[in-house]
């Protein structure tokens, strides 16, 4: 019997309230005493197809923090897949714990068994703190893994495709802002030359853009500057540069109350996830400031397109590139919709994704 304090405690975690907020379908809590596995799989939507999203391992400070992260990330995947025209829903998984302490073959394979038990309703892939080798362990226990290395028949590293999509989105934004999509001579600030940023810089250098690059890892920035002709800039200096385009390719939330007043660019187009610190507020402020924002979840979807097609079947580099190229037109469509409706480009992108989900749901 539940009574007194027990009842009060039970009410404190409003799991169904959290699910209802953004209409999530399902949460799966995975626990195994032997391996110490504690994981949560979040399924936001399976309307368009299986819920695909990576597994990340993170030392969350509380289970509630892990819960909020998995719900937020799973929902983001629904929108990303929908706007990219993929027949996939949105999901995500988090494994809770310190990577150095908990990660081993048995734990990963146990997690794989949980994924398998969902019979393909959730499809996993690599995310933070998971390596290609880790994914191979998971794949020993389930078929519902994608993004495996090319050496074992997977679609391989998604970063070059992600960079290509960002490049497409950036060119579409240039077309809208300047009337043509050439980036020649455009002053472009790229924040972060990691897996995606480095490939993006290669495209931009080829078009003779004038590049400014910052990277937390100085040796990486130096190696890149030896290869491509650009000016290395300070980590904070990047926000004050007089440039045409700012391209965040490192971490999220760089468009915030502090940076918004400093940015002088006309366009923001980058790879980072969740670039807007406060989505509704900062997308609106960008609009008012006259900065054209290419929504991150659309233009950085190349990696998802790569792993999604890999899972759904019929993967080829050409097919992936063709689908990724469509980001150009979708970005233009979003700018048009935003202009017509007087809404931010982020809002327009979300509406377009929601419309596709509703339209497909109606014919099912
Ligand atoms: P990465 O870790 O390979 O590269 C990130 C780079 O940013 C590193 O070189 C790092 O040193 C640098 N960096 C970190 N903090 C910085 C700072 N304050 N200023 C400047 N540079 C800083 O990551 P990645 O795979 O290239 O991904 C970059 C971003 O794009 C991430 O936000 C990621 O979530 C997002 N993204 C990546 C993919 C993909 O296919 N890899 C797909 C979609 C979205």
mmCIF file of C-alpha atoms and ligand atoms in Angstrom:
data_model
loop_
_atom_site.group_PDB
_atom_site.id
_atom_site.type_symbol
_atom_site.label_atom_id
_atom_site.label_comp_id
_atom_site.label_asym_id
_atom_site.label_seq_id
_atom_site.Cartn_x
_atom_site.Cartn_y
_atom_site.Cartn_z
ATOM 1 C CA UNK A 1 0.000 0.000 0.000
ATOM 2 C CA UNK A 2 1.323 3.482 -0.875
ATOM 3 C CA UNK A 3 0.762 6.081 1.783
ATOM 4 C CA UNK A 4 2.087 9.282 3.346
ATOM 5 C CA UNK A 5 5.635 10.128 2.251
ATOM 6 C CA UNK A 6 5.739 7.278 -0.241
ATOM 7 C CA UNK A 7 2.848 8.782 -2.129
ATOM 8 C CA UNK A 8 4.460 12.252 -2.055
ATOM 9 C CA UNK A 9 7.718 10.855 -3.434
ATOM 10 C CA UNK A 10 5.942 8.930 -6.137
ATOM 11 C CA UNK A 11 4.345 12.160 -7.333
ATOM 12 C CA UNK A 12 7.641 14.044 -7.585
ATOM 13 C CA UNK A 13 8.750 12.321 -10.780
ATOM 14 C CA UNK A 14 6.037 13.216 -13.218
ATOM 15 C CA UNK A 15 7.103 10.763 -15.899
ATOM 16 C CA UNK A 16 3.825 10.810 -17.790
ATOM 17 C CA UNK A 17 3.686 14.600 -17.471
ATOM 18 C CA UNK A 18 7.101 14.771 -19.123
ATOM 19 C CA UNK A 19 5.967 12.427 -21.897
ATOM 20 C CA UNK A 20 2.789 14.403 -22.464
ATOM 21 C CA UNK A 21 4.578 17.773 -22.738
ATOM 22 C CA UNK A 22 5.956 17.007 -26.184
ATOM 23 C CA UNK A 23 3.880 13.973 -27.009
ATOM 24 C CA UNK A 24 6.531 11.280 -26.581
ATOM 25 C CA UNK A 25 5.412 7.742 -27.334
ATOM 26 C CA UNK A 26 7.467 5.591 -25.034
ATOM 27 C CA UNK A 27 10.293 5.393 -22.519
ATOM 28 C CA UNK A 28 12.213 2.221 -21.785
ATOM 29 C CA UNK A 29 14.287 1.979 -18.616
ATOM 30 C CA UNK A 30 17.030 -0.632 -18.938
ATOM 31 C CA UNK A 31 18.702 -2.043 -15.860
ATOM 32 C CA UNK A 32 21.135 -4.874 -15.293
ATOM 33 C CA UNK A 33 22.755 -5.503 -11.902
ATOM 34 C CA UNK A 34 25.469 -7.778 -13.231
ATOM 35 C CA UNK A 35 26.998 -5.276 -15.664
ATOM 36 C CA UNK A 36 25.812 -2.164 -13.828
ATOM 37 C CA UNK A 37 23.913 -1.023 -16.907
ATOM 38 C CA UNK A 38 21.527 1.870 -16.387
ATOM 39 C CA UNK A 39 20.101 3.218 -19.604
ATOM 40 C CA UNK A 40 17.025 4.995 -20.882
ATOM 41 C CA UNK A 41 15.712 4.646 -24.416
ATOM 42 C CA UNK A 42 13.375 7.441 -25.462
ATOM 43 C CA UNK A 43 11.012 7.005 -28.377
ATOM 44 C CA UNK A 44 9.430 10.277 -29.395
ATOM 45 C CA UNK A 45 7.667 9.255 -32.590
ATOM 46 C CA UNK A 46 7.355 6.270 -34.900
ATOM 47 C CA UNK A 47 4.793 7.855 -37.227
ATOM 48 C CA UNK A 48 7.175 8.047 -40.180
ATOM 49 C CA UNK A 49 9.146 4.891 -39.381
ATOM 50 C CA UNK A 50 11.439 3.334 -36.776
ATOM 51 C CA UNK A 51 12.752 5.784 -34.194
ATOM 52 C CA UNK A 52 16.405 6.310 -35.064
ATOM 53 C CA UNK A 53 18.870 8.125 -32.855
ATOM 54 C CA UNK A 54 22.281 7.562 -31.345
ATOM 55 C CA UNK A 55 23.251 6.204 -27.972
ATOM 56 C CA UNK A 56 25.319 8.507 -25.799
ATOM 57 C CA UNK A 57 27.133 7.615 -22.617
ATOM 58 C CA UNK A 58 27.300 10.364 -20.038
ATOM 59 C CA UNK A 59 27.896 10.715 -16.324
ATOM 60 C CA UNK A 60 24.628 12.504 -15.562
ATOM 61 C CA UNK A 61 24.375 14.115 -12.152
ATOM 62 C CA UNK A 62 20.917 12.627 -11.668
ATOM 63 C CA UNK A 63 18.484 10.238 -13.303
ATOM 64 C CA UNK A 64 16.174 13.202 -13.904
ATOM 65 C CA UNK A 65 18.888 14.967 -15.887
ATOM 66 C CA UNK A 66 19.345 11.828 -17.991
ATOM 67 C CA UNK A 67 15.591 11.599 -18.492
ATOM 68 C CA UNK A 68 15.324 15.196 -19.692
ATOM 69 C CA UNK A 69 18.286 14.755 -22.026
ATOM 70 C CA UNK A 70 16.904 11.633 -23.657
ATOM 71 C CA UNK A 71 13.457 13.186 -24.121
ATOM 72 C CA UNK A 72 14.875 16.385 -25.644
ATOM 73 C CA UNK A 73 17.245 14.537 -27.957
ATOM 74 C CA UNK A 74 14.654 11.982 -29.106
ATOM 75 C CA UNK A 75 12.232 14.754 -30.072
ATOM 76 C CA UNK A 76 14.970 16.551 -31.984
ATOM 77 C CA UNK A 77 15.548 13.405 -34.032
ATOM 78 C CA UNK A 78 11.879 13.268 -35.049
ATOM 79 C CA UNK A 79 12.112 16.764 -36.521
ATOM 80 C CA UNK A 80 15.450 16.129 -38.188
ATOM 81 C CA UNK A 81 14.268 12.938 -39.889
ATOM 82 C CA UNK A 82 10.939 14.457 -40.909
ATOM 83 C CA UNK A 83 12.397 17.555 -42.514
ATOM 84 C CA UNK A 84 15.015 15.491 -44.324
ATOM 85 C CA UNK A 85 12.345 13.431 -46.045
ATOM 86 C CA UNK A 86 13.405 10.207 -44.332
ATOM 87 C CA UNK A 87 10.958 7.467 -43.408
ATOM 88 C CA UNK A 88 12.217 7.471 -39.865
ATOM 89 C CA UNK A 89 10.912 8.550 -36.508
ATOM 90 C CA UNK A 90 12.849 10.020 -33.608
ATOM 91 C CA UNK A 91 14.501 8.271 -30.703
ATOM 92 C CA UNK A 92 17.608 8.404 -28.584
ATOM 93 C CA UNK A 93 19.280 6.411 -25.835
ATOM 94 C CA UNK A 94 21.443 7.403 -22.902
ATOM 95 C CA UNK A 95 23.638 5.090 -20.881
ATOM 96 C CA UNK A 96 24.224 6.586 -17.450
ATOM 97 C CA UNK A 97 27.708 6.484 -15.920
ATOM 98 C CA UNK A 98 31.368 7.378 -16.136
ATOM 99 C CA UNK A 99 32.777 6.136 -19.448
ATOM 100 C CA UNK A 100 36.154 5.309 -17.881
ATOM 101 C CA UNK A 101 34.532 3.180 -15.193
ATOM 102 C CA UNK A 102 31.553 1.430 -16.701
ATOM 103 C CA UNK A 103 32.172 0.879 -20.404
ATOM 104 C CA UNK A 104 32.986 -2.724 -21.306
ATOM 105 C CA UNK A 105 31.913 -5.459 -23.707
ATOM 106 C CA UNK A 106 29.363 -7.091 -21.398
ATOM 107 C CA UNK A 107 27.587 -3.817 -20.593
ATOM 108 C CA UNK A 108 27.397 -2.787 -24.248
ATOM 109 C CA UNK A 109 26.130 -6.201 -25.323
ATOM 110 C CA UNK A 110 23.538 -6.188 -22.545
ATOM 111 C CA UNK A 111 22.391 -2.817 -23.834
ATOM 112 C CA UNK A 112 22.264 -4.336 -27.339
ATOM 113 C CA UNK A 113 19.887 -7.005 -26.028
ATOM 114 C CA UNK A 114 17.535 -4.308 -24.757
ATOM 115 C CA UNK A 115 17.594 -2.631 -28.182
ATOM 116 C CA UNK A 116 16.880 -5.989 -29.829
ATOM 117 C CA UNK A 117 13.919 -6.566 -27.510
ATOM 118 C CA UNK A 118 12.182 -3.593 -29.148
ATOM 119 C CA UNK A 119 12.092 -5.441 -32.489
ATOM 120 C CA UNK A 120 13.254 -2.501 -34.569
ATOM 121 C CA UNK A 121 10.990 0.134 -33.077
ATOM 122 C CA UNK A 122 14.207 1.861 -31.971
ATOM 123 C CA UNK A 123 17.374 1.883 -34.075
ATOM 124 C CA UNK A 124 20.606 2.961 -32.500
ATOM 125 C CA UNK A 125 23.804 4.589 -33.785
ATOM 126 C CA UNK A 126 26.963 6.236 -32.475
ATOM 127 C CA UNK A 127 26.791 9.358 -30.345
ATOM 128 C CA UNK A 128 28.917 11.023 -27.654
ATOM 129 C CA UNK A 129 31.441 8.737 -25.936
ATOM 130 C CA UNK A 130 30.646 5.801 -28.180
ATOM 131 C CA UNK A 131 33.213 4.515 -30.665
ATOM 132 C CA UNK A 132 32.854 2.340 -33.783
ATOM 133 C CA UNK A 133 34.220 -0.574 -31.704
ATOM 134 C CA UNK A 134 31.529 0.000 -29.059
ATOM 135 C CA UNK A 135 28.861 -0.089 -31.747
ATOM 136 C CA UNK A 136 30.214 -3.410 -32.956
ATOM 137 C CA UNK A 137 29.630 -4.899 -29.497
ATOM 138 C CA UNK A 138 26.044 -3.616 -29.536
ATOM 139 C CA UNK A 139 25.620 -5.044 -33.039
ATOM 140 C CA UNK A 140 26.567 -8.499 -31.752
ATOM 141 C CA UNK A 141 23.210 -8.548 -29.954
ATOM 142 C CA UNK A 142 20.927 -6.619 -32.258
ATOM 143 C CA UNK A 143 20.359 -5.951 -35.960
ATOM 144 C CA UNK A 144 18.965 -2.558 -35.157
ATOM 145 C CA UNK A 145 22.215 -0.616 -35.290
ATOM 146 C CA UNK A 146 23.355 1.673 -38.056
ATOM 147 C CA UNK A 147 26.350 3.847 -38.890
ATOM 148 C CA UNK A 148 28.809 0.984 -38.530
ATOM 149 C CA UNK A 149 32.287 1.252 -40.041
ATOM 150 C CA UNK A 150 32.689 0.864 -43.781
ATOM 151 C CA UNK A 151 35.106 -2.003 -43.109
ATOM 152 C CA UNK A 152 32.214 -4.117 -41.807
ATOM 153 C CA UNK A 153 29.724 -3.050 -44.432
ATOM 154 C CA UNK A 154 28.272 0.085 -42.850
ATOM 155 C CA UNK A 155 27.958 3.602 -44.253
ATOM 156 C CA UNK A 156 30.972 4.767 -42.250
ATOM 157 C CA UNK A 157 31.869 8.195 -40.871
ATOM 158 C CA UNK A 158 28.881 10.563 -41.277
ATOM 159 C CA UNK A 159 30.951 13.759 -40.854
ATOM 160 C CA UNK A 160 31.830 14.386 -44.532
ATOM 161 C CA UNK A 161 28.131 14.082 -45.469
ATOM 162 C CA UNK A 162 27.147 16.363 -42.613
ATOM 163 C CA UNK A 163 29.642 18.940 -43.878
ATOM 164 C CA UNK A 164 28.227 18.659 -47.390
ATOM 165 C CA UNK A 165 24.715 19.356 -46.092
ATOM 166 C CA UNK A 166 25.902 22.364 -44.116
ATOM 167 C CA UNK A 167 27.626 23.637 -47.251
ATOM 168 C CA UNK A 168 24.341 23.223 -49.190
ATOM 169 C CA UNK A 169 22.396 25.073 -46.487
ATOM 170 C CA UNK A 170 24.970 27.858 -46.409
ATOM 171 C CA UNK A 171 24.825 28.306 -50.179
ATOM 172 C CA UNK A 172 21.018 28.456 -50.059
ATOM 173 C CA UNK A 173 21.253 31.138 -47.377
ATOM 174 C CA UNK A 174 23.698 33.106 -49.553
ATOM 175 C CA UNK A 175 21.265 32.852 -52.445
ATOM 176 C CA UNK A 176 18.489 34.272 -50.289
ATOM 177 C CA UNK A 177 20.606 37.021 -48.720
ATOM 178 C CA UNK A 178 22.727 38.095 -51.694
ATOM 179 C CA UNK A 179 20.791 36.936 -54.739
ATOM 180 C CA UNK A 180 23.385 34.345 -55.761
ATOM 181 C CA UNK A 181 24.854 31.370 -53.991
ATOM 182 C CA UNK A 182 28.531 31.883 -54.747
ATOM 183 C CA UNK A 183 30.659 32.001 -51.624
ATOM 184 C CA UNK A 184 33.685 33.392 -53.428
ATOM 185 C CA UNK A 185 35.168 36.254 -51.452
ATOM 186 C CA UNK A 186 32.568 35.897 -48.684
ATOM 187 C CA UNK A 187 34.004 36.373 -45.218
ATOM 188 C CA UNK A 188 33.116 33.240 -43.263
ATOM 189 C CA UNK A 189 33.916 32.497 -39.605
ATOM 190 C CA UNK A 190 34.035 28.771 -38.864
ATOM 191 C CA UNK A 191 33.985 27.850 -35.187
ATOM 192 C CA UNK A 192 35.600 24.436 -34.744
ATOM 193 C CA UNK A 193 37.573 22.436 -37.290
ATOM 194 C CA UNK A 194 36.785 18.962 -35.985
ATOM 195 C CA UNK A 195 35.344 16.098 -38.000
ATOM 196 C CA UNK A 196 32.684 18.242 -39.674
ATOM 197 C CA UNK A 197 34.343 21.684 -39.590
ATOM 198 C CA UNK A 198 37.448 20.435 -41.378
ATOM 199 C CA UNK A 199 35.446 19.043 -44.302
ATOM 200 C CA UNK A 200 33.378 22.217 -44.442
ATOM 201 C CA UNK A 201 36.507 24.375 -44.573
ATOM 202 C CA UNK A 202 37.679 22.284 -47.535
ATOM 203 C CA UNK A 203 34.495 23.113 -49.483
ATOM 204 C CA UNK A 204 34.706 26.790 -48.583
ATOM 205 C CA UNK A 205 38.398 27.074 -49.414
ATOM 206 C CA UNK A 206 37.690 25.522 -52.811
ATOM 207 C CA UNK A 207 35.213 28.331 -53.466
ATOM 208 C CA UNK A 208 37.799 30.929 -52.445
ATOM 209 C CA UNK A 209 35.874 32.166 -49.440
ATOM 210 C CA UNK A 210 37.808 34.358 -47.012
ATOM 211 C CA UNK A 211 38.034 32.183 -43.919
ATOM 212 C CA UNK A 212 38.432 32.895 -40.223
ATOM 213 C CA UNK A 213 38.727 29.849 -38.000
ATOM 214 C CA UNK A 214 38.772 29.230 -34.274
ATOM 215 C CA UNK A 215 39.402 25.938 -32.513
ATOM 216 C CA UNK A 216 39.830 25.067 -28.878
ATOM 217 C CA UNK A 217 42.485 22.576 -29.954
ATOM 218 C CA UNK A 218 45.317 24.819 -31.150
ATOM 219 C CA UNK A 219 47.274 22.089 -32.889
ATOM 220 C CA UNK A 220 44.213 21.106 -34.888
ATOM 221 C CA UNK A 221 43.670 24.709 -35.946
ATOM 222 C CA UNK A 222 47.320 25.017 -36.892
ATOM 223 C CA UNK A 223 47.278 21.824 -38.950
ATOM 224 C CA UNK A 224 44.212 23.083 -40.779
ATOM 225 C CA UNK A 225 45.681 26.513 -41.418
ATOM 226 C CA UNK A 226 48.749 24.927 -43.000
ATOM 227 C CA UNK A 227 46.468 23.116 -45.402
ATOM 228 C CA UNK A 228 43.915 25.828 -46.116
ATOM 229 C CA UNK A 229 44.534 29.483 -46.316
ATOM 230 C CA UNK A 230 42.737 31.107 -43.382
ATOM 231 C CA UNK A 231 43.246 33.375 -40.429
ATOM 232 C CA UNK A 232 43.160 31.646 -37.052
ATOM 233 C CA UNK A 233 41.183 33.708 -34.553
ATOM 234 C CA UNK A 234 40.649 33.579 -30.784
ATOM 235 C CA UNK A 235 37.906 31.512 -29.176
ATOM 236 C CA UNK A 236 35.982 34.590 -28.044
ATOM 237 C CA UNK A 237 37.124 36.927 -30.821
ATOM 238 C CA UNK A 238 35.062 34.964 -33.340
ATOM 239 C CA UNK A 239 31.814 36.569 -32.131
ATOM 240 C CA UNK A 240 33.050 40.112 -32.832
ATOM 241 C CA UNK A 241 34.367 39.601 -36.360
ATOM 242 C CA UNK A 242 33.057 41.665 -39.218
ATOM 243 C CA UNK A 243 32.020 38.721 -41.392
ATOM 244 C CA UNK A 244 29.213 37.766 -43.771
ATOM 245 C CA UNK A 245 28.610 34.284 -42.352
ATOM 246 C CA UNK A 246 29.091 32.746 -38.925
ATOM 247 C CA UNK A 247 29.291 28.955 -38.963
ATOM 248 C CA UNK A 248 29.118 27.286 -35.537
ATOM 249 C CA UNK A 249 30.676 23.821 -35.889
ATOM 250 C CA UNK A 250 31.797 23.112 -32.333
ATOM 251 C CA UNK A 251 29.241 23.191 -29.526
ATOM 252 C CA UNK A 252 25.620 24.208 -28.979
ATOM 253 C CA UNK A 253 24.045 27.352 -27.490
ATOM 254 C CA UNK A 254 26.566 29.792 -29.001
ATOM 255 C CA UNK A 255 23.714 32.052 -30.047
ATOM 256 C CA UNK A 256 22.749 33.452 -26.694
ATOM 257 C CA UNK A 257 22.115 36.669 -24.776
ATOM 258 C CA UNK A 258 25.827 37.456 -24.699
ATOM 259 C CA UNK A 259 26.748 36.787 -28.340
ATOM 260 C CA UNK A 260 23.609 38.026 -30.047
ATOM 261 C CA UNK A 261 24.472 41.695 -29.629
ATOM 262 C CA UNK A 262 28.001 41.087 -30.866
ATOM 263 C CA UNK A 263 27.387 39.158 -34.073
ATOM 264 C CA UNK A 264 27.746 41.306 -37.213
ATOM 265 C CA UNK A 265 27.073 38.610 -39.810
ATOM 266 C CA UNK A 266 24.084 38.446 -42.180
ATOM 267 C CA UNK A 267 23.898 34.635 -42.126
ATOM 268 C CA UNK A 268 24.289 31.866 -39.554
ATOM 269 C CA UNK A 269 24.769 28.390 -41.004
ATOM 270 C CA UNK A 270 26.669 25.693 -39.160
ATOM 271 C CA UNK A 271 26.833 22.068 -38.078
ATOM 272 C CA UNK A 272 26.488 22.322 -34.317
ATOM 273 C CA UNK A 273 23.353 20.888 -32.731
ATOM 274 C CA UNK A 274 21.070 23.196 -30.737
ATOM 275 C CA UNK A 275 22.796 26.429 -31.715
ATOM 276 C CA UNK A 276 20.077 28.618 -30.201
ATOM 277 C CA UNK A 277 20.373 28.830 -26.436
ATOM 278 C CA UNK A 278 16.682 29.680 -26.070
ATOM 279 C CA UNK A 279 15.033 28.484 -29.279
ATOM 280 C CA UNK A 280 11.854 30.593 -29.447
ATOM 281 C CA UNK A 281 13.503 33.716 -28.031
ATOM 282 C CA UNK A 282 16.773 33.721 -29.939
ATOM 283 C CA UNK A 283 15.260 32.687 -33.271
ATOM 284 C CA UNK A 284 12.907 35.654 -32.982
ATOM 285 C CA UNK A 285 15.706 38.036 -31.993
ATOM 286 C CA UNK A 286 17.800 36.894 -34.973
ATOM 287 C CA UNK A 287 14.857 37.622 -37.239
ATOM 288 C CA UNK A 288 14.464 41.100 -35.763
ATOM 289 C CA UNK A 289 18.175 41.733 -36.170
ATOM 290 C CA UNK A 290 17.960 40.766 -39.843
ATOM 291 C CA UNK A 291 20.270 37.764 -39.510
ATOM 292 C CA UNK A 292 19.227 34.877 -41.728
ATOM 293 C CA UNK A 293 19.407 31.683 -39.687
ATOM 294 C CA UNK A 294 19.632 28.350 -41.515
ATOM 295 C CA UNK A 295 18.043 25.947 -38.986
ATOM 296 C CA UNK A 296 20.659 23.604 -37.557
ATOM 297 C CA UNK A 297 18.506 20.471 -37.479
ATOM 298 C CA UNK A 298 17.907 20.781 -41.212
ATOM 299 C CA UNK A 299 21.327 21.684 -42.541
ATOM 300 C CA UNK A 300 23.301 19.311 -40.295
ATOM 301 C CA UNK A 301 21.096 16.323 -41.231
ATOM 302 C CA UNK A 302 23.566 14.856 -43.753
ATOM 303 C CA UNK A 303 24.931 12.454 -41.141
ATOM 304 C CA UNK A 304 21.435 11.211 -40.335
ATOM 305 C CA UNK A 305 20.680 10.834 -44.032
ATOM 306 C CA UNK A 306 23.800 8.679 -44.326
ATOM 307 C CA UNK A 307 22.980 6.373 -41.406
ATOM 308 C CA UNK A 308 19.247 6.413 -42.150
ATOM 309 C CA UNK A 309 19.632 5.201 -45.722
ATOM 310 C CA UNK A 310 22.195 2.701 -44.492
ATOM 311 C CA UNK A 311 19.556 1.219 -42.167
ATOM 312 C CA UNK A 312 16.574 1.449 -44.509
ATOM 313 C CA UNK A 313 18.506 -0.166 -47.361
ATOM 314 C CA UNK A 314 19.811 0.798 -50.767
ATOM 315 C CA UNK A 315 22.762 2.807 -49.476
ATOM 316 C CA UNK A 316 25.175 4.264 -51.997
ATOM 317 C CA UNK A 317 27.333 7.381 -51.829
ATOM 318 C CA UNK A 318 25.481 8.863 -54.810
ATOM 319 C CA UNK A 319 22.062 8.307 -53.241
ATOM 320 C CA UNK A 320 23.163 9.816 -49.937
ATOM 321 C CA UNK A 321 24.668 12.828 -51.701
ATOM 322 C CA UNK A 322 21.556 13.355 -53.803
ATOM 323 C CA UNK A 323 19.335 13.370 -50.727
ATOM 324 C CA UNK A 324 21.755 15.631 -48.884
ATOM 325 C CA UNK A 325 21.761 18.053 -51.811
ATOM 326 C CA UNK A 326 18.022 18.525 -51.269
ATOM 327 C CA UNK A 327 18.912 20.471 -48.128
ATOM 328 C CA UNK A 328 19.584 23.387 -50.505
ATOM 329 C CA UNK A 329 15.996 23.541 -51.781
ATOM 330 C CA UNK A 330 14.423 22.769 -48.404
ATOM 331 C CA UNK A 331 16.404 25.640 -46.866
ATOM 332 C CA UNK A 332 15.050 27.998 -49.536
ATOM 333 C CA UNK A 333 11.496 26.685 -48.959
ATOM 334 C CA UNK A 334 11.871 27.405 -45.250
ATOM 335 C CA UNK A 335 13.057 30.953 -45.904
ATOM 336 C CA UNK A 336 10.033 31.490 -48.173
ATOM 337 C CA UNK A 337 7.602 30.096 -45.619
ATOM 338 C CA UNK A 338 9.143 32.225 -42.879
ATOM 339 C CA UNK A 339 8.845 35.323 -45.077
ATOM 340 C CA UNK A 340 5.229 34.610 -46.037
ATOM 341 C CA UNK A 341 4.077 33.882 -42.507
ATOM 342 C CA UNK A 342 6.252 36.471 -40.740
ATOM 343 C CA UNK A 343 7.757 33.800 -38.501
ATOM 344 C CA UNK A 344 11.338 32.848 -37.675
ATOM 345 C CA UNK A 345 13.142 30.378 -39.899
ATOM 346 C CA UNK A 346 13.382 27.955 -36.968
ATOM 347 C CA UNK A 347 9.621 28.084 -36.521
ATOM 348 C CA UNK A 348 9.108 27.638 -40.261
ATOM 349 C CA UNK A 349 11.372 24.575 -40.299
ATOM 350 C CA UNK A 350 9.460 23.040 -37.405
ATOM 351 C CA UNK A 351 6.137 23.680 -39.106
ATOM 352 C CA UNK A 352 7.363 22.025 -42.294
ATOM 353 C CA UNK A 353 8.518 18.952 -40.351
ATOM 354 C CA UNK A 354 5.231 18.782 -38.424
ATOM 355 C CA UNK A 355 3.244 19.115 -41.659
ATOM 356 C CA UNK A 356 5.061 16.154 -43.201
ATOM 357 C CA UNK A 357 4.408 14.032 -40.104
ATOM 358 C CA UNK A 358 0.710 14.976 -40.070
ATOM 359 C CA UNK A 359 0.306 14.396 -43.832
ATOM 360 C CA UNK A 360 1.928 10.966 -43.708
ATOM 361 C CA UNK A 361 -0.013 10.013 -40.567
ATOM 362 C CA UNK A 362 -3.224 10.869 -42.414
ATOM 363 C CA UNK A 363 -2.543 8.405 -45.245
ATOM 364 C CA UNK A 364 -1.495 5.520 -42.986
HETATM 365 P P1 LIG B 1 34.336 17.177 -33.192
HETATM 366 O O1 LIG B 1 34.424 16.875 -31.744
HETATM 367 O O2 LIG B 1 35.052 16.300 -34.161
HETATM 368 O O3 LIG B 1 34.835 18.666 -33.455
HETATM 369 C C1 LIG B 1 34.513 19.746 -32.651
HETATM 370 C C2 LIG B 1 35.678 20.732 -32.746
HETATM 371 O O4 LIG B 1 35.332 21.904 -32.037
HETATM 372 C C3 LIG B 1 36.960 20.191 -32.111
HETATM 373 O O5 LIG B 1 38.048 20.416 -32.991
HETATM 374 C C4 LIG B 1 37.100 21.033 -30.845
HETATM 375 O O6 LIG B 1 38.456 21.251 -30.476
HETATM 376 C C5 LIG B 1 36.438 22.317 -31.258
HETATM 377 N N1 LIG B 1 35.945 23.153 -30.159
HETATM 378 C C6 LIG B 1 35.450 22.765 -28.946
HETATM 379 N N2 LIG B 1 35.130 23.859 -28.216
HETATM 380 C C7 LIG B 1 35.411 24.930 -28.990
HETATM 381 C C8 LIG B 1 35.292 26.337 -28.801
HETATM 382 N N3 LIG B 1 34.829 26.864 -27.667
HETATM 383 N N4 LIG B 1 35.658 27.163 -29.824
HETATM 384 C C9 LIG B 1 36.143 26.647 -30.982
HETATM 385 N N5 LIG B 1 36.303 25.343 -31.194
HETATM 386 C C10 LIG B 1 35.929 24.487 -30.219
HETATM 387 O O7 LIG B 1 32.776 17.238 -33.518
HETATM 388 P P2 LIG B 1 32.086 17.142 -34.939
HETATM 389 O O8 LIG B 1 31.697 15.741 -35.206
HETATM 390 O O9 LIG B 1 32.885 17.901 -35.936
HETATM 391 O O10 LIG B 1 30.725 17.919 -34.655
HETATM 392 C C11 LIG B 1 30.696 19.324 -34.532
HETATM 393 C C12 LIG B 1 29.291 19.763 -34.144
HETATM 394 O O11 LIG B 1 28.364 19.326 -35.136
HETATM 395 C C13 LIG B 1 28.781 19.176 -32.827
HETATM 396 O O12 LIG B 1 27.938 20.111 -32.206
HETATM 397 C C14 LIG B 1 27.981 17.973 -33.276
HETATM 398 O O13 LIG B 1 26.984 17.632 -32.336
HETATM 399 C C15 LIG B 1 27.365 18.497 -34.550
HETATM 400 N N6 LIG B 1 26.975 17.454 -35.506
HETATM 401 C C16 LIG B 1 27.903 16.576 -35.968
HETATM 402 C C17 LIG B 1 27.525 15.604 -36.888
HETATM 403 C C18 LIG B 1 28.526 14.631 -37.451
HETATM 404 O O14 LIG B 1 28.210 13.979 -38.472
HETATM 405 N N7 LIG B 1 29.719 14.501 -36.875
HETATM 406 C C19 LIG B 1 26.190 15.536 -37.331
HETATM 407 C C20 LIG B 1 25.272 16.479 -36.852
HETATM 408 C C21 LIG B 1 25.686 17.424 -35.934
#
